[in-house]
CSV table of C-alpha atoms in Angstrom, one decimal:
chain,number,residue,atom,x,y,z
F,1,MET,CA,-46.2,-45.0,8.6
F,2,GLU,CA,-44.7,-42.2,10.8
F,3,LEU,CA,-42.2,-43.1,13.5
F,4,PRO,CA,-43.0,-41.7,16.9
F,5,ILE,CA,-40.5,-39.1,18.3
F,6,SER,CA,-40.0,-38.7,22.0
F,7,PRO,CA,-40.2,-35.1,23.5
F,8,SER,CA,-36.5,-35.2,24.4
F,9,SER,CA,-35.5,-36.2,20.8
F,10,LEU,CA,-37.7,-33.4,19.4
F,11,ALA,CA,-36.0,-30.9,21.7
F,12,GLU,CA,-32.6,-31.9,20.4
F,13,ILE,CA,-33.6,-31.5,16.8
F,14,VAL,CA,-35.4,-28.1,17.2
F,15,SER,CA,-33.1,-26.4,19.8
F,16,PRO,CA,-30.5,-25.1,17.3
F,17,PHE,CA,-33.1,-23.2,15.3
F,18,ILE,CA,-35.2,-21.6,18.1
F,19,SER,CA,-35.1,-17.9,18.5
F,20,GLY,CA,-36.6,-15.7,21.2
F,21,SER,CA,-39.7,-14.9,19.1
F,22,GLY,CA,-40.5,-18.6,18.5
F,23,ASP,CA,-39.6,-18.4,14.8
F,24,LEU,CA,-37.5,-21.3,13.3
F,25,ILE,CA,-34.3,-19.6,12.2
F,26,PRO,CA,-30.6,-20.8,12.3
F,27,VAL,CA,-28.7,-19.6,15.3
F,28,LYS,CA,-25.3,-18.1,14.3
F,29,GLY,CA,-22.2,-18.2,16.5
F,30,ARG,CA,-23.9,-19.1,19.8
F,31,GLY,CA,-24.5,-22.3,21.6
F,32,SER,CA,-22.7,-25.7,21.5
F,33,ASN,CA,-23.2,-28.7,19.2
F,34,PRO,CA,-24.3,-31.6,21.4
F,35,ALA,CA,-22.4,-34.0,19.2
F,36,GLN,CA,-19.2,-32.1,19.9
F,37,GLU,CA,-19.5,-31.6,23.7
F,38,HIS,CA,-16.8,-34.2,24.2
F,39,GLU,CA,-14.3,-32.1,22.3
F,40,GLY,CA,-14.5,-29.3,24.8
F,41,PRO,CA,-15.7,-25.6,24.4
F,42,GLN,CA,-16.7,-24.7,20.9
F,43,PRO,CA,-15.8,-21.4,19.3
F,44,TYR,CA,-18.3,-18.5,19.2
F,45,PHE,CA,-18.2,-14.9,18.3
F,46,ASP,CA,-17.8,-12.0,20.8
F,47,VAL,CA,-20.7,-9.6,20.3
F,48,ASP,CA,-18.6,-6.6,21.3
F,49,PHE,CA,-17.5,-5.4,17.9
F,50,GLN,CA,-18.9,-3.2,15.1
F,51,ARG,CA,-20.4,-4.9,12.1
F,52,ASN,CA,-21.3,-1.8,10.0
F,53,VAL,CA,-18.0,0.0,9.2
F,54,THR,CA,-17.5,3.3,7.4
F,55,ALA,CA,-14.1,4.1,5.9
F,56,ILE,CA,-12.7,7.1,4.0
F,57,SER,CA,-11.6,6.5,0.5
F,58,THR,CA,-7.7,6.0,0.1
F,59,GLN,CA,-7.4,5.3,3.9
F,60,THR,CA,-7.0,1.9,5.6
F,61,ALA,CA,-10.2,0.0,6.6
F,62,PHE,CA,-10.2,-2.5,9.5
F,63,LEU,CA,-12.9,-5.2,10.1
F,64,HIS,CA,-12.6,-6.8,13.5
F,65,CYS,CA,-13.9,-10.4,14.0
F,66,ARG,CA,-13.4,-11.5,17.6
F,67,VAL,CA,-13.7,-15.2,18.3
F,68,LYS,CA,-13.7,-16.9,21.7
F,69,ASP,CA,-12.4,-20.5,22.4
F,70,LEU,CA,-11.1,-20.9,18.8
F,71,GLY,CA,-9.0,-23.9,19.6
F,72,GLY,CA,-7.6,-25.5,16.5
F,73,LYS,CA,-10.3,-24.1,14.2
F,74,ALA,CA,-9.5,-21.7,11.4
F,75,VAL,CA,-10.9,-18.2,10.7
F,76,SER,CA,-11.5,-17.2,7.1
F,77,TRP,CA,-12.6,-13.8,5.6
F,78,ILE,CA,-14.9,-14.2,2.6
F,79,ARG,CA,-16.3,-11.4,0.4
F,80,GLN,CA,-19.7,-11.7,-1.1
F,81,ARG,CA,-19.3,-10.3,-4.6
F,82,GLU,CA,-21.9,-9.9,-7.4
F,83,LEU,CA,-20.7,-11.3,-10.6
F,84,ASN,CA,-23.0,-11.3,-13.6
F,85,GLY,CA,-26.0,-10.7,-11.3
F,86,ILE,CA,-25.1,-13.7,-9.1
F,87,ILE,CA,-23.7,-13.3,-5.5
F,88,ARG,CA,-20.6,-15.5,-5.3
F,89,PRO,CA,-18.3,-16.0,-2.3
F,90,VAL,CA,-14.6,-15.1,-2.8
F,91,ILE,CA,-12.1,-16.3,-0.2
F,92,LEU,CA,-9.8,-13.5,0.9
F,93,THR,CA,-7.9,-15.1,3.8
F,94,THR,CA,-7.7,-18.3,5.9
F,95,GLY,CA,-5.8,-18.1,9.1
F,96,LEU,CA,-2.8,-15.8,8.4
F,97,PHE,CA,-2.7,-16.7,4.7
F,98,THR,CA,-4.0,-14.4,2.0
F,99,TYR,CA,-5.5,-16.0,-1.1
F,100,THR,CA,-6.5,-12.9,-3.1
F,101,SER,CA,-4.0,-11.4,-5.6
F,102,ASP,CA,-5.0,-7.9,-4.4
F,103,GLN,CA,-2.1,-6.9,-2.2
F,104,ARG,CA,-4.2,-4.4,-0.4
F,105,PHE,CA,-5.9,-7.2,1.6
F,106,SER,CA,-4.2,-8.8,4.6
F,107,VAL,CA,-5.2,-10.3,8.0
F,108,LEU,CA,-3.8,-9.5,11.4
F,109,GLN,CA,-4.2,-11.8,14.5
F,110,ARG,CA,-4.3,-9.9,17.8
F,111,ALA,CA,-4.7,-11.1,21.3
F,112,MET,CA,-7.2,-9.2,23.4
F,113,SER,CA,-4.4,-8.2,25.8
F,114,GLU,CA,-3.5,-5.6,23.1
F,115,TYR,CA,-6.8,-4.0,23.8
F,116,SER,CA,-6.3,-3.9,27.6
F,117,ARG,CA,-8.5,-7.1,28.0
F,118,THR,CA,-7.2,-10.1,29.8
F,119,ASP,CA,-9.4,-12.8,28.3
F,120,GLU,CA,-6.7,-15.1,26.7
F,121,SER,CA,-9.4,-17.3,25.0
F,122,LEU,CA,-10.6,-14.3,22.9
F,123,THR,CA,-8.7,-13.4,19.7
F,124,ASP,CA,-9.3,-10.7,17.2
F,125,TRP,CA,-8.9,-11.5,13.5
F,126,VAL,CA,-8.6,-8.2,11.7
F,127,LEU,CA,-9.2,-7.9,7.9
F,128,GLN,CA,-7.0,-4.9,6.8
F,129,ILE,CA,-7.7,-3.2,3.5
F,130,LYS,CA,-5.2,-0.5,2.4
F,131,PHE,CA,-6.0,2.4,0.1
F,132,VAL,CA,-9.7,1.4,0.3
F,133,GLN,CA,-11.9,2.4,-2.7
F,134,PRO,CA,-15.7,2.9,-3.1
F,135,ARG,CA,-15.7,-0.4,-5.2
F,136,ASP,CA,-14.6,-2.2,-2.0
F,137,SER,CA,-18.0,-1.5,-0.4
F,138,GLY,CA,-20.1,-4.5,0.4
F,139,ILE,CA,-20.6,-7.6,2.6
F,140,TYR,CA,-17.6,-9.4,4.1
F,141,GLU,CA,-18.1,-12.7,6.0
F,142,CYS,CA,-16.0,-13.9,8.9
F,143,GLN,CA,-16.3,-17.7,9.1
F,144,VAL,CA,-15.0,-20.3,11.6
F,145,SER,CA,-14.3,-23.8,10.4
F,146,THR,CA,-16.6,-25.6,13.0
F,147,GLU,CA,-19.0,-28.3,12.0
F,148,PRO,CA,-21.5,-26.9,11.1
F,149,ARG,CA,-19.6,-23.7,10.2
F,150,ILE,CA,-20.5,-20.4,12.0
F,151,SER,CA,-20.2,-17.0,10.5
F,152,GLU,CA,-20.9,-13.3,11.0
F,153,ASN,CA,-21.5,-10.7,8.2
F,154,PHE,CA,-19.9,-7.2,8.1
F,155,TYR,CA,-20.9,-4.4,5.9
F,156,LEU,CA,-18.2,-2.0,4.7
F,157,ASN,CA,-19.2,1.4,3.3
F,158,VAL,CA,-16.5,3.5,1.6
F,159,VAL,CA,-17.2,7.2,1.3
F,160,GLU,CA,-15.2,9.9,-0.5
F,161,SER,CA,-14.1,12.9,1.6
F,162,LYS,CA,-14.6,16.3,-0.1
F,163,ALA,CA,-13.3,19.8,0.8
F,164,LYS,CA,-15.2,23.0,0.0
F,165,MET,CA,-14.4,26.7,0.5
F,166,ILE,CA,-17.4,28.6,1.8
F,167,GLY,CA,-18.1,31.7,-0.3
F,168,SER,CA,-17.0,33.1,-3.6
F,169,SER,CA,-14.1,31.7,-5.6
F,170,ASP,CA,-12.8,35.3,-5.9
F,171,MET,CA,-12.7,37.6,-2.9
F,172,TYR,CA,-11.9,41.3,-2.9
F,173,VAL,CA,-10.8,42.6,0.5
F,174,LYS,CA,-9.6,46.1,1.5
F,175,GLN,CA,-6.0,46.6,2.6
F,176,GLY,CA,-5.7,46.8,6.4
F,177,SER,CA,-8.9,44.8,7.0
F,178,THR,CA,-9.3,41.2,8.1
F,179,LEU,CA,-9.6,38.2,5.8
F,180,SER,CA,-11.8,35.3,6.9
F,181,LEU,CA,-11.9,32.0,5.0
F,182,THR,CA,-13.8,28.8,6.0
F,183,CYS,CA,-13.0,25.3,4.6
F,184,LEU,CA,-15.5,22.5,5.1
F,185,VAL,CA,-14.6,18.9,4.7
F,186,THR,CA,-17.4,16.3,4.5
F,187,GLN,CA,-17.0,12.6,5.4
F,188,ALA,CA,-13.9,13.5,7.4
F,189,VAL,CA,-12.1,11.4,10.0
F,190,GLU,CA,-11.9,12.8,13.6
F,191,HIS,CA,-8.1,13.2,13.9
F,192,ALA,CA,-7.5,14.7,10.4
F,193,THR,CA,-5.8,18.1,10.1
F,194,ILE,CA,-6.5,20.8,7.5
F,195,PHE,CA,-3.4,22.6,6.2
F,196,TRP,CA,-3.7,26.1,4.6
F,197,TYR,CA,-1.5,27.3,1.8
F,198,HIS,CA,-0.9,30.7,0.4
F,199,ASP,CA,0.1,30.0,-3.2
F,200,LEU,CA,2.7,27.3,-2.7
F,201,SER,CA,3.7,28.2,0.9
F,202,VAL,CA,2.2,26.7,4.1
F,203,ILE,CA,0.6,29.3,6.3
F,204,ASP,CA,2.3,29.4,9.7
F,205,ASP,CA,-0.3,30.2,12.4
F,206,SER,CA,2.5,31.3,14.8
F,207,GLN,CA,2.4,34.7,13.2
F,208,VAL,CA,0.5,37.4,15.2
F,209,VAL,CA,-1.8,38.3,12.3
F,210,VAL,CA,-2.8,34.7,11.5
F,211,ARG,CA,-5.3,32.6,13.4
F,212,ILE,CA,-6.5,29.1,12.5
F,213,ASP,CA,-9.4,27.3,14.3
F,214,GLN,CA,-10.5,23.7,13.6
F,215,HIS,CA,-13.6,21.8,14.8
F,216,PHE,CA,-14.8,18.3,14.1
F,217,ASP,CA,-18.6,17.5,14.3
F,218,SER,CA,-18.8,13.7,15.0
F,219,SER,CA,-22.6,13.6,14.5
F,220,ILE,CA,-22.2,14.4,10.7
F,221,SER,CA,-18.5,13.6,10.2
F,222,THR,CA,-17.7,17.1,9.2
F,223,LEU,CA,-14.4,18.9,9.7
F,224,THR,CA,-14.3,22.8,9.7
F,225,SER,CA,-11.3,25.0,9.6
F,226,ARG,CA,-11.3,28.8,9.7
F,227,LEU,CA,-8.4,31.0,8.7
F,228,ARG,CA,-8.2,34.7,9.8
F,229,ILE,CA,-5.6,37.1,8.7
F,230,SER,CA,-5.7,40.6,10.2
F,231,ASN,CA,-4.2,43.9,8.8
F,232,LEU,CA,-4.1,42.7,5.2
F,233,GLN,CA,-1.3,43.9,2.9
F,234,SER,CA,-0.8,43.6,-0.8
F,235,THR,CA,1.5,40.7,-0.2
F,236,HIS,CA,-1.5,38.7,1.1
F,237,SER,CA,-3.1,38.7,-2.3
F,238,GLY,CA,-3.0,35.3,-4.1
F,239,ASN,CA,-4.5,31.8,-4.1
F,240,TYR,CA,-5.5,30.3,-0.8
F,241,THR,CA,-5.9,26.5,-0.6
F,242,CYS,CA,-7.2,24.1,2.2
F,243,LEU,CA,-5.8,20.6,2.0
F,244,THR,CA,-6.4,17.5,4.1
F,245,THR,CA,-5.6,13.8,3.8
F,246,ALA,CA,-8.0,11.8,1.6
F,247,ALA,CA,-9.8,14.8,0.2
F,248,ASP,CA,-9.3,16.9,-2.9
F,249,PRO,CA,-8.1,20.4,-2.1
F,250,ALA,CA,-10.3,23.5,-2.3
F,251,SER,CA,-9.1,27.0,-3.3
F,252,THR,CA,-10.2,30.6,-3.5
F,253,MET,CA,-8.5,33.7,-5.0
F,254,VAL,CA,-8.0,36.7,-2.8
F,255,HIS,CA,-7.4,40.2,-4.1
F,256,VAL,CA,-6.3,42.9,-1.7
F,257,ILE,CA,-7.8,46.2,-2.7
F,258,ASN,CA,-5.7,49.3,-2.4
F,259,GLY,CA,-7.9,52.3,-2.8
F,260,GLU,CA,-10.1,51.8,-5.9
F,261,HIS,CA,-8.0,49.2,-7.6
F,262,PRO,CA,-6.9,45.7,-6.6
F,263,ALA,CA,-3.4,45.7,-5.2
F,264,ALA,CA,-2.6,42.4,-7.0
F,265,MET,CA,-3.3,44.1,-10.4
F,266,GLN,CA,-1.2,47.1,-9.5
F,267,HIS,CA,1.8,45.0,-8.5
F,268,GLY,CA,1.4,42.1,-10.9
F,269,ASN,CA,0.8,43.9,-14.3
F,270,THR,CA,2.6,46.5,-16.3
F,271,GLY,CA,2.2,48.2,-19.7
F,272,ILE,CA,-1.4,48.0,-20.9
F,273,SER,CA,-2.8,47.5,-17.4
F,274,LEU,CA,-1.1,50.7,-16.1
F,275,LEU,CA,-2.5,52.6,-19.1
F,276,LEU,CA,-6.0,51.3,-18.3
F,277,GLN,CA,-5.7,52.5,-14.7
F,278,ASP,CA,-4.4,56.0,-15.6
F,279,SER,CA,-7.0,57.8,-17.8
F,280,SER,CA,-4.6,60.8,-18.3
F,281,CYS,CA,-2.4,58.7,-20.5
F,282,TRP,CA,-5.2,58.3,-23.0
F,283,THR,CA,-5.7,62.0,-23.9
F,284,PRO,CA,-2.6,62.5,-26.2
F,285,ILE,CA,-3.1,59.1,-27.8
F,286,ILE,CA,-6.7,59.8,-28.7
F,287,SER,CA,-5.8,63.2,-30.0
F,288,ARG,CA,-3.0,61.8,-32.2
F,289,ILE,CA,-5.4,59.2,-33.6
F,290,PHE,CA,-8.0,61.8,-34.7
F,291,ILE,CA,-5.3,64.1,-36.3
F,292,GLU,CA,-3.8,61.2,-38.3
F,293,LEU,CA,-7.3,60.1,-39.4
F,294,PHE,CA,-8.2,63.7,-40.4
F,295,VAL,CA,-5.0,64.0,-42.5
F,296,SER,CA,-5.7,60.7,-44.2
F,297,VAL,CA,-9.2,61.8,-45.2
F,298,LEU,CA,-7.9,65.1,-46.7
F,299,THR,CA,-5.1,63.3,-48.6
F,300,TYR,CA,-7.5,60.8,-50.0
F,301,ASN,CA,-9.9,63.5,-51.3
F,302,TYR,CA,-7.0,65.5,-52.8
F,303,TYR,CA,-5.7,62.7,-55.0
F,304,ARG,CA,-9.1,61.5,-56.2
C-alpha cells in the first residue's frame, strides 16, 4: 500500500534535483539545505573562476576554487587518478594541510581583497603545483565539507613549450649584408622573453647593427622573435641560439661568406684547408708525385 505524499512534501524532495531543463540531476554548489537553514548561510561556489586550466611544463600551475560563506567548513583538493583502470580519489589537501608526499603540491588561502574585491565572505583556495609535468594533467576536485558535500571539478592540461628556428640549420650569408633569423615558440606564456645567443655570448640589442623584435599571439599561444644583424662581418659567423623559459633551445649555424669561400673556414682552419682553397699549391705536389712514380717503375723494371 502506497502512502500518499502531499504536494508540499513532494516539492521538498524533488527541489534539490531540478534543473532548468526539467531533468532530474543533482545541483552542485548552489542552493541551501532546508534542514540546515537554522545554521545560517550555507557555503556555495563563486562561478567567476576558470575550470579548464592550461599550464606550461616546468612552470607553476594554479587552480582557483572560490567559496562564499564558508563558515567553519573545510575545503579539500582531491585528484581523480586512474589506477589499474579504476578512477580513485586521492586527497591532496584539506584546509591548509597537505596530505600528499609530493612536495610540489600546496594550498594557499587568499581573501578576495587581494584581488581588489571587497566581499569578505568570499575566499579563494588555490591549489599550487610547482614544476608541473604532463603527467599532472587530469581532473582535480575542490570539495567543501557540507552535508551533503558540494564540489566542483577542474581540468588541468599541461603542455610542453617548444622552440624552433625557421629555415635551414646552416645559413650562408655574404659579408656586408643583413642576417635575419626567426625563432618560433609554441605553447608559450604571454610574458615570456626570448634570449638570443651568439655561441656562448648573449646578444646585446643595444648595438646599432642589432635589432630584436618580439610578438605574442594569444589566439594560438605562440611567441615569435626576430633577430636582424646588418653589415655582417666574419666575426658574426658561428652558432645562433634562441632560448626561453620552459622550452628547449633552438639553434642554427651561420657562415659569413667572404668572396667565394666562407669566412668562417678561412679564419677557423689552417694547413689542409688552406691547400684546398689555393689550387696553385697543388701543381708542384702533383708533379713530384708523378716523377717519383715514374722513377719507381723504371727501377722495378731494371732489377727484374
